[in-house]
Every structure is written in structure tokens, then in C-alpha cells.
Amino acid sequence: MALTIQSAQTIFSNTQVPSPIPATIALFDQLNVDDQLAYLWYAYTEMGKTITPAAPGVARLQLAESLLTQIKQMSREEQTKVMRDLASRADTPISRSYGFFSVNTKLAFWFELGELMKQGIIAPIPVGYQMSPGVKFVLEATQKLDPGQQITVLRNTVVDMGFDTSDLGPSSYPKAATEPAFQRTTPVISSVKIDGITEPAVLGYIEAMNADKFDDAIALFTTDGALQPPFQKPIVGREAITKYMREEAQGLNMMPQQGICEVQPDGSKQLKVTGVVQTPWFGVTVGMNISWRFLINPDGKIFFVAIDMLASPQELMNLRRV
Ligand code: EQ3
């Protein structure tokens, strides 16, 4: 029977338990715009007492430079309006430019705005803002998450901001800027060992990703292969996966720990691997508990891999189907 992405998505699905991350984002989505901006400010500054992101490199900030310069020259009221427009995804020139940024450039843009807010150059939250019970509620829900989940909530809310022009067709958006490289904070782990796993495609995938060798990683996929990032739809085909990896997978430190492999009657293999991933934004200070669910075709190529954020550290040991 031919492998399909739809059926691949369901492998090991009964080991997936609901994650508190989308639940927290759903609470955030219900807040009004000022409450959303205030929530992000409080969540970010509170988190900053224990973990702080690494400053983005000069090359990355240059991509956001023109927007940041425009915002710095505005009055406080105008600055607040820009932030409201971004959060409410209004169709404005600044929101459109932001919508074009890659995930890491969006994060760098807000990182810099946050620094300017701390310095008092930009108003941190709307003048006279009083924290609402809704904000308190979402902050309390956030505090119950582990640090890896907290930074994922922050990241996902920031990524969803701005006006998305992709629905307007290719002619409406400028050519994307070249993605600057992320400096690796940890030495490359060259020989990968995963308890219970000997599958060359899986070991090779982790080894290549840990060295940012995306062409080597992509060569392990079938031409119609797919990669499904956390809380997203599958990205299909080698070209699309390579583009995604160059933008979003640079500098990641992947530390898979254990896994299981089940051979199917048609010779394909289903594998589930659990472990920890670190992002260059927070280096070794924050680990995210994740799983990789691989479907390897009978020729040993990756047909599908889904990356899921685990609901709790206990899920690291949840490898059985029943
Ligand atoms: C200024 C302030 C605070 C207030 C204002 O009102 C509003 C905003 C938005 C503010 C600023 C907020 C800021 C600066 C937030 C910054 C957040 C950051 C830097 C978050 C970074 C998070 C990174 C994460 C969660 C990365 C996760 C990566 C994973 C799970 C990678 C997985 C992958 C694996 C393992 C693969 O095998 C394939 C690739 C893939 C990437 C999917």
C-alpha cells in the first residue's frame, strides 16, 4: 500500500496527549489588543528574571532596521498604535513589512523593541494601562508551564502578529531577504546515540541537523517527503523543507534520548524518538521536551517526520502505543 502523508500523520497518535501550549494561546487570543501587549510584556519581563534570550546578531537586526528606525522617530501614541496594529494584524504598511519577516527576524524585532522599552525610548505598555483580571488569569496559566513551553507560547504569539500577505498572491510580496546565520552556542554533537534506535536515516538526520547541514538532512528524505513542525501542517517536498530548515532550524541543539522502532509488513518502519531540543535564542538554559515521529519507507528514506512538543517531562518515557 502506498504511503500517504495523511496516514503518516496518525502514527503513534495514541501516545499524544493534549499540550497546554495551544490551550494557553487560546486564552491569549481571547484578550483584547492592549491586554495582549501587556500580557507579553509581563510574561517576558517575569521570565527574564531567570532566563534571557541571547541578543540577535547585527546582520539579523539589519533586516528589521528600517522598521525600528521609523518607530523610534514616532510619538509615543504612534508607537503604541504600531504595536496595536501588529497585535491585531491590521493591514498597514508596517504590519505588512513585519508579516514578511522570517520567524527569527520577527523575534529579533520584538527583542529590540523590548530593549528600547526598558530604556524608556518606547512606551512599554499603553499609558495608564491597568492589568485586567483576564491578563492575570493568562499569566497564572503561563506560570504553570515549564520554561520550554513558556518560550513556545511567546514565540507563537509573536509569529502570528502582523499582516499576512501570503493570501494575496506572490506578486504582492517582495523577495525574501537572505537569512543570516545563527552562531552556535554549543559544540556540535558528532556521534548520535539513541537508546533503542539504530535506523541510519534517523541517526543521520539528527547528526546533520546538529551541524546545520540541511542539504545532508534533506538528502535523507524521499522527494515527496514531509516535515510537520509542532502545531503546524506538514511541509511537503524537499525544496519547501530546505527553505523551512534554513529559516527556522539553524543553531538548534538536538539531544534525542530514547526511541522505539516498529517494522511494518510492507517493510516500512515507524519510529518514535523522544528527547530535548535547545534553541540558539536561549542556549543551554532552556530545554524543550519533544518527540520525533518518523515514517521510513522500505528503501530507508524519510517519508515523514512530525515534531511534537511534549505536554510534560513524563511524556519522554511514553513510547508505547498502549
Ligand atoms: C517587548 C515585549 C516583551 C512586549 C510587547 O508588548 C509585545 C512583545 C511581543 C514583546 C516581546 C517579546 C519577545 C522579544 C519574545 C521573544 C521570544 C523568543 C526569543 C522565543 C524563542 C523561542 C524559540 C523556540 C520555542 C524554538 C523551538 C524550536 C523547536 C521546537 C524546533 C524543532 C524542530 C526540530 C526538532 C526538527 O527536527 C525539525 C525542525 C524544527 C524547527 C521543527
Short mmCIF file of C-alpha atoms in Angstrom, two decimals, residues 19-219:
data_model
loop_
_atom_site.label_atom_id
_atom_site.label_comp_id
_atom_site.label_asym_id
_atom_site.label_seq_id
_atom_site.Cartn_x
_atom_site.Cartn_y
_atom_site.Cartn_z
CA SER A 19 -0.46 20.05 25.15
CA PRO A 20 -1.10 23.02 27.47
CA ILE A 21 0.56 25.30 24.86
CA PRO A 22 -2.40 25.71 22.43
CA ALA A 23 -4.71 26.00 25.45
CA THR A 24 -2.66 28.94 26.79
CA ILE A 25 -2.52 30.57 23.33
CA ALA A 26 -6.31 30.20 23.05
CA LEU A 27 -6.66 32.13 26.33
CA PHE A 28 -4.27 34.79 25.00
CA ASP A 29 -6.29 35.09 21.77
CA GLN A 30 -9.37 35.99 23.79
CA LEU A 31 -7.68 39.06 25.33
CA ASN A 32 -8.18 42.47 23.74
CA VAL A 33 -5.19 44.00 21.96
CA ASP A 34 -3.93 46.16 24.86
CA ASP A 35 -4.26 43.20 27.21
CA GLN A 36 -2.31 41.02 24.76
CA LEU A 37 0.56 43.51 24.56
CA ALA A 38 0.57 43.93 28.34
CA TYR A 39 0.46 40.15 28.88
CA LEU A 40 3.50 39.73 26.61
CA TRP A 41 5.34 42.48 28.45
CA TYR A 42 4.68 40.99 31.89
CA ALA A 43 5.32 37.41 30.75
CA TYR A 44 8.57 38.40 29.04
CA THR A 45 9.91 40.54 31.87
CA GLU A 46 8.90 37.96 34.51
CA MET A 47 10.60 35.20 32.51
CA GLY A 48 13.64 37.46 32.10
CA LYS A 49 14.33 37.15 35.84
CA THR A 50 15.51 33.58 35.31
CA ILE A 51 16.18 33.22 31.57
CA THR A 52 17.01 35.84 28.97
CA PRO A 53 17.31 35.45 25.23
CA ALA A 54 20.65 35.99 23.51
CA ALA A 55 20.86 39.32 21.66
CA PRO A 56 20.26 38.84 17.94
CA GLY A 57 23.29 39.37 15.71
CA VAL A 58 23.87 42.62 13.81
CA ALA A 59 23.08 41.01 10.44
CA ARG A 60 19.64 39.92 11.65
CA LEU A 61 18.80 43.26 13.23
CA GLN A 62 19.71 44.97 9.95
CA LEU A 63 16.72 43.25 8.36
CA ALA A 64 14.42 44.95 10.87
CA GLU A 65 16.44 48.19 10.97
CA SER A 66 14.23 50.29 8.72
CA LEU A 67 11.05 49.49 10.70
CA LEU A 68 12.79 50.06 14.02
CA THR A 69 14.13 53.45 12.84
CA GLN A 70 10.67 54.52 11.70
CA ILE A 71 9.14 53.51 15.04
CA LYS A 72 11.84 55.26 17.10
CA GLN A 73 11.06 58.54 15.29
CA MET A 74 7.33 58.36 16.13
CA SER A 75 5.45 59.93 19.03
CA ARG A 76 4.56 57.60 21.93
CA GLU A 77 0.93 57.47 20.75
CA GLU A 78 2.03 56.47 17.26
CA GLN A 79 4.39 53.84 18.67
CA THR A 80 1.56 52.35 20.71
CA LYS A 81 -0.64 52.33 17.61
CA VAL A 82 2.03 50.43 15.64
CA MET A 83 2.17 47.77 18.36
CA ARG A 84 -1.63 47.56 18.49
CA ASP A 85 -1.74 47.20 14.69
CA LEU A 86 0.82 44.41 14.79
CA ALA A 87 -1.01 42.52 17.52
CA SER A 88 -4.41 42.93 15.82
CA ARG A 89 -2.89 42.00 12.41
CA ALA A 90 -4.22 45.23 10.87
CA ASP A 91 -3.41 45.88 7.21
CA THR A 92 -0.88 48.74 7.49
CA PRO A 93 2.48 49.20 5.69
CA ILE A 94 4.42 48.39 8.89
CA SER A 95 2.27 45.31 9.62
CA ARG A 96 2.83 44.11 6.04
CA SER A 97 6.61 44.56 6.29
CA TYR A 98 6.59 42.69 9.61
CA GLY A 99 4.44 39.92 8.10
CA PHE A 100 7.27 39.28 5.67
CA PHE A 101 9.95 38.77 8.24
CA SER A 102 11.11 35.24 8.97
CA VAL A 103 10.26 33.87 12.42
CA ASN A 104 13.71 34.73 13.79
CA THR A 105 13.62 38.27 12.38
CA LYS A 106 10.18 38.81 14.00
CA LEU A 107 11.65 37.69 17.32
CA ALA A 108 14.70 39.95 16.82
CA PHE A 109 12.43 42.92 16.02
CA TRP A 110 10.49 42.48 19.28
CA PHE A 111 13.68 41.77 21.22
CA GLU A 112 14.98 45.17 20.11
CA LEU A 113 11.66 46.93 20.80
CA GLY A 114 11.72 45.34 24.28
CA GLU A 115 15.22 46.76 24.89
CA LEU A 116 14.05 50.21 23.74
CA MET A 117 11.04 49.92 26.06
CA LYS A 118 13.30 49.05 29.00
CA GLN A 119 15.40 52.14 28.17
CA GLY A 120 12.23 54.26 28.10
CA ILE A 121 12.69 55.17 24.42
CA ILE A 122 9.41 53.42 23.59
CA ALA A 123 6.36 53.21 25.87
CA PRO A 124 6.32 49.66 27.31
CA ILE A 125 2.56 49.32 27.57
CA PRO A 126 -0.22 51.78 26.73
CA VAL A 127 -0.07 54.81 29.04
CA GLY A 128 -2.40 54.42 32.05
CA TYR A 129 -2.87 50.70 31.42
CA GLN A 130 -4.33 48.75 34.37
CA MET A 131 -3.77 44.99 34.41
CA SER A 132 -7.12 43.31 33.80
CA PRO A 133 -8.30 40.07 35.50
CA GLY A 134 -8.00 38.40 32.07
CA VAL A 135 -4.28 39.21 31.85
CA LYS A 136 -3.76 37.93 35.42
CA PHE A 137 -5.52 34.69 34.52
CA VAL A 138 -3.41 34.05 31.40
CA LEU A 139 -0.22 34.97 33.30
CA GLU A 140 -1.10 32.44 36.02
CA ALA A 141 -1.73 29.78 33.37
CA THR A 142 1.65 30.63 31.82
CA GLN A 143 3.48 30.31 35.14
CA LYS A 144 2.31 26.69 35.39
CA LEU A 145 4.12 25.84 32.13
CA ASP A 146 7.72 24.71 32.06
CA PRO A 147 10.26 27.19 30.58
CA GLY A 148 10.38 25.38 27.21
CA GLN A 149 6.60 25.68 26.94
CA GLN A 150 6.64 29.34 28.05
CA ILE A 151 9.08 30.37 25.32
CA THR A 152 6.98 28.44 22.79
CA VAL A 153 3.87 30.42 23.78
CA LEU A 154 5.83 33.69 23.42
CA ARG A 155 7.30 32.64 20.10
CA ASN A 156 4.00 31.55 18.61
CA THR A 157 2.14 34.72 19.64
CA VAL A 158 4.90 36.89 18.10
CA VAL A 159 4.95 34.83 14.88
CA ASP A 160 1.19 35.26 14.41
CA MET A 161 1.38 39.08 14.59
CA GLY A 162 1.45 41.42 11.60
CA PHE A 163 -0.45 41.31 8.33
CA ASP A 164 -0.02 38.10 6.37
CA THR A 165 0.20 38.89 2.65
CA SER A 166 0.60 35.29 1.53
CA ASP A 167 -3.15 35.06 0.76
CA LEU A 168 -2.84 37.97 -1.69
CA GLY A 169 -0.68 36.00 -4.15
CA PRO A 170 3.05 36.04 -4.94
CA SER A 171 3.10 39.43 -6.73
CA SER A 172 2.10 41.19 -3.51
CA TYR A 173 5.26 40.38 -1.59
CA PRO A 174 8.89 41.37 -2.08
CA LYS A 175 11.71 38.88 -2.44
CA ALA A 176 12.65 37.48 0.97
CA ALA A 177 16.00 38.66 2.34
CA THR A 178 18.77 36.10 2.80
CA GLU A 179 18.53 34.52 6.23
CA PRO A 180 21.55 35.41 8.39
CA ALA A 181 23.35 32.54 10.13
CA PHE A 182 22.84 31.83 13.83
CA GLN A 183 26.01 31.45 15.86
CA ARG A 184 26.13 28.02 17.52
CA THR A 185 26.38 28.29 21.30
CA THR A 186 27.36 24.66 21.92
CA PRO A 187 29.86 22.36 20.24
CA VAL A 188 28.39 20.10 17.57
CA ILE A 189 27.49 16.64 18.91
CA SER A 190 29.07 14.44 16.24
CA SER A 191 28.17 10.88 17.17
CA VAL A 192 24.49 10.43 17.96
CA LYS A 193 23.36 7.60 20.24
CA ILE A 194 19.68 6.96 20.90
CA ASP A 195 18.59 4.11 23.18
CA GLY A 196 16.56 1.61 21.14
CA ILE A 197 17.34 3.20 17.73
CA THR A 198 19.83 2.07 15.09
CA GLU A 199 17.99 3.33 11.98
CA PRO A 200 20.65 5.11 9.84
CA ALA A 201 18.21 7.70 8.41
CA VAL A 202 17.20 8.84 11.91
CA LEU A 203 20.76 8.97 13.29
CA GLY A 204 21.93 10.71 10.11
CA TYR A 205 19.07 13.23 10.34
CA ILE A 206 19.96 14.26 13.90
CA GLU A 207 23.67 14.41 13.11
CA ALA A 208 23.11 16.62 10.04
CA MET A 209 20.63 18.93 11.83
CA ASN A 210 23.03 19.38 14.75
CA ALA A 211 25.65 20.67 12.31
CA ASP A 212 23.20 22.84 10.29
CA LYS A 213 23.94 20.61 7.29
CA PHE A 214 20.44 20.94 5.87
CA ASP A 215 21.36 19.59 2.43
CA ASP A 216 22.62 16.40 4.07
CA ALA A 217 19.45 16.14 6.15
CA ILE A 218 17.20 16.71 3.15
CA ALA A 219 19.03 14.04 1.13
#
